[in-house]
Amino acid sequence: MKRPKFLRPSNIRGTIFLVIALVIGIIFALPFIYMISTSLKGQSELFTRPATFFPTKGYYFQAYLDVWSKGKFDQYFMNSVVVSSASTLVSVVIAILAGLGFARYKLPNKLLLSILVSQLFPLVLLVPPFFVVFRQMGLYDTHAALIISYVSFALPYSVWMLTGYFRSIPIDLEEAAQVDGATRLGAYLRITLPLATPGIAATIVYCFILAWNEFLFAFTFISNPSLRTLPVGLQMFIGQYGVEWNLLMAGAVVTTIPVVVLFVILQRYLVAGLTAGAVKG
Amino acid sequence: MRKRERLTGYLLITPAFLAIFAVLVYPLGRAIDMSFHKIILTQPNLGQPFIGLENYIQVIKDPIFLNAIENTFVWLFFNLVFQMLFGTLIALLLNESFRGRGLVRGLMLIPWVTPSVVAMLTWRWMYDAEFGIINQFLKSIGVIDKGIAWLGNVDTAMPAVILESVWKGTPFVMLMILAALQAVPRELYDVAKVDGANAVQSFFNVTMPLIMPTFIIAATLTVIYTFNNFNAIWLMTEGGPLRATETLPILVYTLGFRNFDLGRSSAVGVLTLLILLVFVALFGQRYIRSQVDL
């Protein structure tokens, strides 16, 4: 009798590795799977015992409809889109300029170092001063407060990433363009920026994700329920509706989908850029 | 010409530094200034009188500050040890070539990609005393016979929050170490083999020295990220029960926005930053050097 392929001696090692790795991978994925499975449970099944991992009394999509109507998720979603896009736009535009500056001109290393140090900052320390300043300026309880405060983490990160990307593009190409009569600015616009597109795209996406996931500032600087972003709206759910966990988990899935989609599209660039040592989070 | 060149460079970085001044340096200056004033949010009629070091003295005398420092170190230590240990082991496993490892690597990325609010809320639900899946699982294998309120119990809250945080942080460490492992040239292993090294010897003599710099960088990032992490704790326990999970960032927040004492909150914030800077100065030099000599 022929043994199945994965049990052949030459493959046993690989099979053992795969089984161990799969078990570990599934353990790490379990909470995520449980989130989706809870969101599909009916209200009555949530509070029956023994609790089960997967729905046993049928799959319900009602929770997904309810989060939008009952939970005001349409509004939170739009607020998150506005705040995340604006802070990303501001940060990345400024960072493109700075990235070119650091990558193409001899500037003191100390300046670049100060960008790095500003990334290490405990952001919670900024909450009391921002709170006071925003109230003085009349920005408390506005999206502008969030857009401004988000620049504090999105900008250092973007400068850091983009400097690295621009440095990885050979300067010879720009010089060749200049020999052919292009101005320095023209060379940046026609040569460097197009070549750096994947890097710029990855930076945009990651800034967007950081802003999309941000909780602390949004939780503190906004009190008007109709201005809340998704993470805060999600967290407030617990208080508002007691423990309608299926609704909460449906909201969690809705919050996660844009992040996962963006991540999957740009996975290659993101993983390379981030593991080069820029951020963890 | 040279001078003009440099000038263009400075012009390009000026907007970034102006913005960083506005959203980081200025607020930091305000925080330091606020830490020397009495600022009670609920009593605006008091004004904001200068009180010198009073906030710092009160904070240092207060046992909740020492409690927060202790919690911060417990939180930091276990997160660091477990994230580095599991991250490295899993990276070594995924560095072996076998079918399906791409899939496993993808599964491992899930905790990293999940927004922290989503992750914390999911874990809160899993930890639920009555209907949570973790209690159900432990009951079914006979470890416990009654549900435990993991997050509501002084003894279990910190381990429970650390477990969640290790789950979320390990994939990043794994990715970094895996990238370093894959950059080790194959030929070095062949040479070691020719020289008669067994697998263990070649691990300690070839692999370890080559991944060490990455290991240190990953550890530094983990320390900084864990130290500053507000969300993981706040969204699970809000620092409770009875301050059992209150770390320094949580204390900054509770003083400011539960007790409405922004002066004292800022003082703790400044002390938190100082402690972090000592850490970075002690352990982070390698990280900083590796990053600046790009």
mmCIF file of C-alpha atoms in Angstrom, chain A residues 90 102 159 164 173 281:
data_model
loop_
_atom_site.group_PDB
_atom_site.id
_atom_site.type_symbol
_atom_site.label_atom_id
_atom_site.label_comp_id
_atom_site.label_asym_id
_atom_site.label_seq_id
_atom_site.Cartn_x
_atom_site.Cartn_y
_atom_site.Cartn_z
ATOM 1 C CA VAL A 90 -1.196 66.794 6.116
ATOM 2 C CA PHE A 102 17.070 64.387 4.466
ATOM 3 C CA VAL A 159 9.339 61.416 7.718
ATOM 4 C CA GLY A 164 14.415 55.636 4.002
ATOM 5 C CA LEU A 173 18.896 58.835 -12.110
ATOM 6 C CA GLY A 281 1.943 49.238 17.036
#
